[in-house]
Amino acid sequence: MRAVDDERGDEPALSVAVPVFNEEEVLPVLAARLRPVLDGCGEPYEVLAVDDGSTDRTPALLEELRAAWPQLRVVTLRRNCGHQAALTAGLRRARGAYVVSIDADLQDPPEVIPEMLALARAERLDIVYGVRSDRSTDSGFKRRTAGVYYRLMRRLAGTFVPAQAGDFRLLSRAVVDTLKTLPDQQQIYRLLIPWLGFPSGQVAYRRAERAAGTSKYPLHKMVLLAFDSVTSFSAVPLRLATAVGALSSVVCLAFLVWALTVYATGNPLPGWSSLIITMLFFGAVQLFCLGMLGEYVARIHTAVQARPTYVVARDTGEEGP
């Protein structure tokens, strides 16, 4: 499917979706850097700041910024729904011919956006990924775990997953409209978007330190993201459970042969150690397999419920002047 044409009447040529959650410290810095970049593009644009249920001064600051920045559009969710849900709200409500998603922490530089847009138009691409060529500002632990994550995803989900590409990307209207046709479920966009197979390119950049505030993605959220990524895009864990079950059956058969041999030779070994170890081993295997199956069943349950991943309380883009 070819890239979308920019001529779309009164709709903006570019939308920028920014999920925000308790970002009162970084919002002024974000506006100071993002607005000059977008104004300099010479294109009609909009910025969708999706407030993911912030509890600090973020909503008030967004209103202050909107008063002086006509292109800023504030989408407020009724509660905290998570980063990917807020990103979904931004993508679904964006009106631009091209849509850029970027985090508010400025670790991904907004100055790269014009380069992304130029590359998409020059090569008629539907997706342009922002790829982190230099992550020296991240801790060694984060760099290693990120490397493990991307290698694992490429092994399980497919080699179409670009390495070191997060949620900083440019999408054409064709891609956004395709995403809107998918069921309203929790999406892992860094895997889903490459899976669609649209023509894509990459722009490399150096990942910066967080401009202000604290990270909203601690270790446990990164672990949950990795687990959701695996279970959403691969049946390998289920196959692994099957393989472990088959291996356990072989081990059990070997134990049975050994026990019968010992009994036939008249040299049974007294004690419960071997019995207890065997029972614990197979009990652990069964619990592992049941737990893995339960994770998939839980996702089926969530899909059948068909509950929305977010509820919008307010969208200033739908309000009158």
PDB file of N, CA and C in Angstrom, residues 10-45:
ATOM      1  N   ASP A  10      -8.780  20.466   4.947  1.00  0.00           N
ATOM      2  CA  ASP A  10      -8.463  21.271   6.117  1.00  0.00           C
ATOM      3  C   ASP A  10      -7.728  20.479   7.192  1.00  0.00           C
ATOM      4  N   GLU A  11      -7.577  19.192   7.021  1.00  0.00           N
ATOM      5  CA  GLU A  11      -6.910  18.391   8.036  1.00  0.00           C
ATOM      6  C   GLU A  11      -5.416  18.702   8.054  1.00  0.00           C
ATOM      7  N   PRO A  12      -4.783  18.625   9.219  1.00  0.00           N
ATOM      8  CA  PRO A  12      -3.352  18.940   9.303  1.00  0.00           C
ATOM      9  C   PRO A  12      -2.509  17.925   8.543  1.00  0.00           C
ATOM     10  N   ALA A  13      -1.360  18.377   8.083  1.00  0.00           N
ATOM     11  CA  ALA A  13      -0.445  17.461   7.407  1.00  0.00           C
ATOM     12  C   ALA A  13       0.250  16.546   8.415  1.00  0.00           C
ATOM     13  N   LEU A  14       0.386  17.028   9.662  1.00  0.00           N
ATOM     14  CA  LEU A  14       1.138  16.274  10.656  1.00  0.00           C
ATOM     15  C   LEU A  14       0.446  16.351  12.010  1.00  0.00           C
ATOM     16  N   SER A  15       0.320  15.191  12.646  1.00  0.00           N
ATOM     17  CA  SER A  15      -0.147  15.120  14.032  1.00  0.00           C
ATOM     18  C   SER A  15       0.974  14.524  14.869  1.00  0.00           C
ATOM     19  N   VAL A  16       1.133  15.026  16.078  1.00  0.00           N
ATOM     20  CA  VAL A  16       2.120  14.491  17.010  1.00  0.00           C
ATOM     21  C   VAL A  16       1.380  14.059  18.278  1.00  0.00           C
ATOM     22  N   ALA A  17       1.396  12.767  18.566  1.00  0.00           N
ATOM     23  CA  ALA A  17       0.716  12.213  19.736  1.00  0.00           C
ATOM     24  C   ALA A  17       1.726  12.039  20.867  1.00  0.00           C
ATOM     25  N   VAL A  18       1.419  12.627  22.028  1.00  0.00           N
ATOM     26  CA  VAL A  18       2.335  12.606  23.170  1.00  0.00           C
ATOM     27  C   VAL A  18       1.589  12.110  24.410  1.00  0.00           C
ATOM     28  N   PRO A  19       1.756  10.852  24.809  1.00  0.00           N
ATOM     29  CA  PRO A  19       1.160  10.396  26.077  1.00  0.00           C
ATOM     30  C   PRO A  19       1.878  11.063  27.251  1.00  0.00           C
ATOM     31  N   VAL A  20       1.109  11.573  28.211  1.00  0.00           N
ATOM     32  CA  VAL A  20       1.714  12.214  29.379  1.00  0.00           C
ATOM     33  C   VAL A  20       1.052  11.687  30.645  1.00  0.00           C
ATOM     34  N   PHE A  21       1.863  11.453  31.657  1.00  0.00           N
ATOM     35  CA  PHE A  21       1.357  11.027  32.964  1.00  0.00           C
ATOM     36  C   PHE A  21       2.260  11.611  34.033  1.00  0.00           C
ATOM     37  N   ASN A  22       1.720  12.553  34.813  1.00  0.00           N
ATOM     38  CA  ASN A  22       2.470  13.215  35.888  1.00  0.00           C
ATOM     39  C   ASN A  22       3.800  13.772  35.379  1.00  0.00           C
ATOM     40  N   GLU A  23       3.712  14.635  34.364  1.00  0.00           N
ATOM     41  CA  GLU A  23       4.913  15.187  33.730  1.00  0.00           C
ATOM     42  C   GLU A  23       4.996  16.699  33.926  1.00  0.00           C
ATOM     43  N   GLU A  24       4.615  17.193  35.097  1.00  0.00           N
ATOM     44  CA  GLU A  24       4.594  18.634  35.317  1.00  0.00           C
ATOM     45  C   GLU A  24       5.986  19.264  35.176  1.00  0.00           C
ATOM     46  N   GLU A  25       7.024  18.508  35.483  1.00  0.00           N
ATOM     47  CA  GLU A  25       8.370  19.070  35.419  1.00  0.00           C
ATOM     48  C   GLU A  25       8.894  19.178  33.996  1.00  0.00           C
ATOM     49  N   VAL A  26       8.481  18.273  33.131  1.00  0.00           N
ATOM     50  CA  VAL A  26       9.068  18.244  31.797  1.00  0.00           C
ATOM     51  C   VAL A  26       8.211  18.958  30.748  1.00  0.00           C
ATOM     52  N   LEU A  27       6.943  19.223  31.032  1.00  0.00           N
ATOM     53  CA  LEU A  27       6.056  19.811  30.023  1.00  0.00           C
ATOM     54  C   LEU A  27       6.548  21.157  29.478  1.00  0.00           C
ATOM     55  N   PRO A  28       6.997  22.103  30.329  1.00  0.00           N
ATOM     56  CA  PRO A  28       7.496  23.365  29.761  1.00  0.00           C
ATOM     57  C   PRO A  28       8.699  23.156  28.839  1.00  0.00           C
ATOM     58  N   VAL A  29       9.571  22.234  29.207  1.00  0.00           N
ATOM     59  CA  VAL A  29      10.742  21.952  28.370  1.00  0.00           C
ATOM     60  C   VAL A  29      10.306  21.312  27.054  1.00  0.00           C
ATOM     61  N   LEU A  30       9.336  20.400  27.129  1.00  0.00           N
ATOM     62  CA  LEU A  30       8.814  19.752  25.923  1.00  0.00           C
ATOM     63  C   LEU A  30       8.239  20.774  24.962  1.00  0.00           C
ATOM     64  N   ALA A  31       7.415  21.687  25.465  1.00  0.00           N
ATOM     65  CA  ALA A  31       6.812  22.707  24.599  1.00  0.00           C
ATOM     66  C   ALA A  31       7.872  23.627  24.001  1.00  0.00           C
ATOM     67  N   ALA A  32       8.884  23.967  24.809  1.00  0.00           N
ATOM     68  CA  ALA A  32       9.936  24.870  24.330  1.00  0.00           C
ATOM     69  C   ALA A  32      10.750  24.250  23.201  1.00  0.00           C
ATOM     70  N   ARG A  33      10.868  22.925  23.174  1.00  0.00           N
ATOM     71  CA  ARG A  33      11.635  22.269  22.113  1.00  0.00           C
ATOM     72  C   ARG A  33      10.768  21.801  20.955  1.00  0.00           C
ATOM     73  N   LEU A  34       9.563  21.314  21.267  1.00  0.00           N
ATOM     74  CA  LEU A  34       8.729  20.748  20.213  1.00  0.00           C
ATOM     75  C   LEU A  34       8.096  21.809  19.325  1.00  0.00           C
ATOM     76  N   ARG A  35       7.617  22.887  19.909  1.00  0.00           N
ATOM     77  CA  ARG A  35       6.914  23.889  19.104  1.00  0.00           C
ATOM     78  C   ARG A  35       7.796  24.524  18.031  1.00  0.00           C
ATOM     79  N   PRO A  36       9.024  24.974  18.341  1.00  0.00           N
ATOM     80  CA  PRO A  36       9.855  25.546  17.272  1.00  0.00           C
ATOM     81  C   PRO A  36      10.129  24.563  16.132  1.00  0.00           C
ATOM     82  N   VAL A  37      10.290  23.281  16.471  1.00  0.00           N
ATOM     83  CA  VAL A  37      10.542  22.273  15.437  1.00  0.00           C
ATOM     84  C   VAL A  37       9.348  22.169  14.491  1.00  0.00           C
ATOM     85  N   LEU A  38       8.149  22.090  15.058  1.00  0.00           N
ATOM     86  CA  LEU A  38       6.950  21.930  14.236  1.00  0.00           C
ATOM     87  C   LEU A  38       6.617  23.215  13.485  1.00  0.00           C
ATOM     88  N   ASP A  39       6.805  24.354  14.125  1.00  0.00           N
ATOM     89  CA  ASP A  39       6.582  25.623  13.421  1.00  0.00           C
ATOM     90  C   ASP A  39       7.537  25.771  12.244  1.00  0.00           C
ATOM     91  N   GLY A  40       8.752  25.276  12.423  1.00  0.00           N
ATOM     92  CA  GLY A  40       9.744  25.378  11.363  1.00  0.00           C
ATOM     93  C   GLY A  40       9.498  24.460  10.183  1.00  0.00           C
ATOM     94  N   CYS A  41       8.642  23.470  10.342  1.00  0.00           N
ATOM     95  CA  CYS A  41       8.335  22.559   9.228  1.00  0.00           C
ATOM     96  C   CYS A  41       7.535  23.243   8.127  1.00  0.00           C
ATOM     97  N   GLY A  42       6.840  24.326   8.475  1.00  0.00           N
ATOM     98  CA  GLY A  42       6.020  25.017   7.488  1.00  0.00           C
ATOM     99  C   GLY A  42       4.798  24.225   7.069  1.00  0.00           C
ATOM    100  N   GLU A  43       4.333  23.341   7.924  1.00  0.00           N
ATOM    101  CA  GLU A  43       3.176  22.483   7.636  1.00  0.00           C
ATOM    102  C   GLU A  43       2.088  22.728   8.681  1.00  0.00           C
ATOM    103  N   PRO A  44       0.816  22.661   8.274  1.00  0.00           N
ATOM    104  CA  PRO A  44      -0.234  22.686   9.299  1.00  0.00           C
ATOM    105  C   PRO A  44      -0.135  21.437  10.168  1.00  0.00           C
ATOM    106  N   TYR A  45      -0.185  21.624  11.483  1.00  0.00           N
ATOM    107  CA  TYR A  45       0.030  20.487  12.375  1.00  0.00           C
ATOM    108  C   TYR A  45      -0.860  20.614  13.602  1.00  0.00           C
TER     109      TYR A  45
END
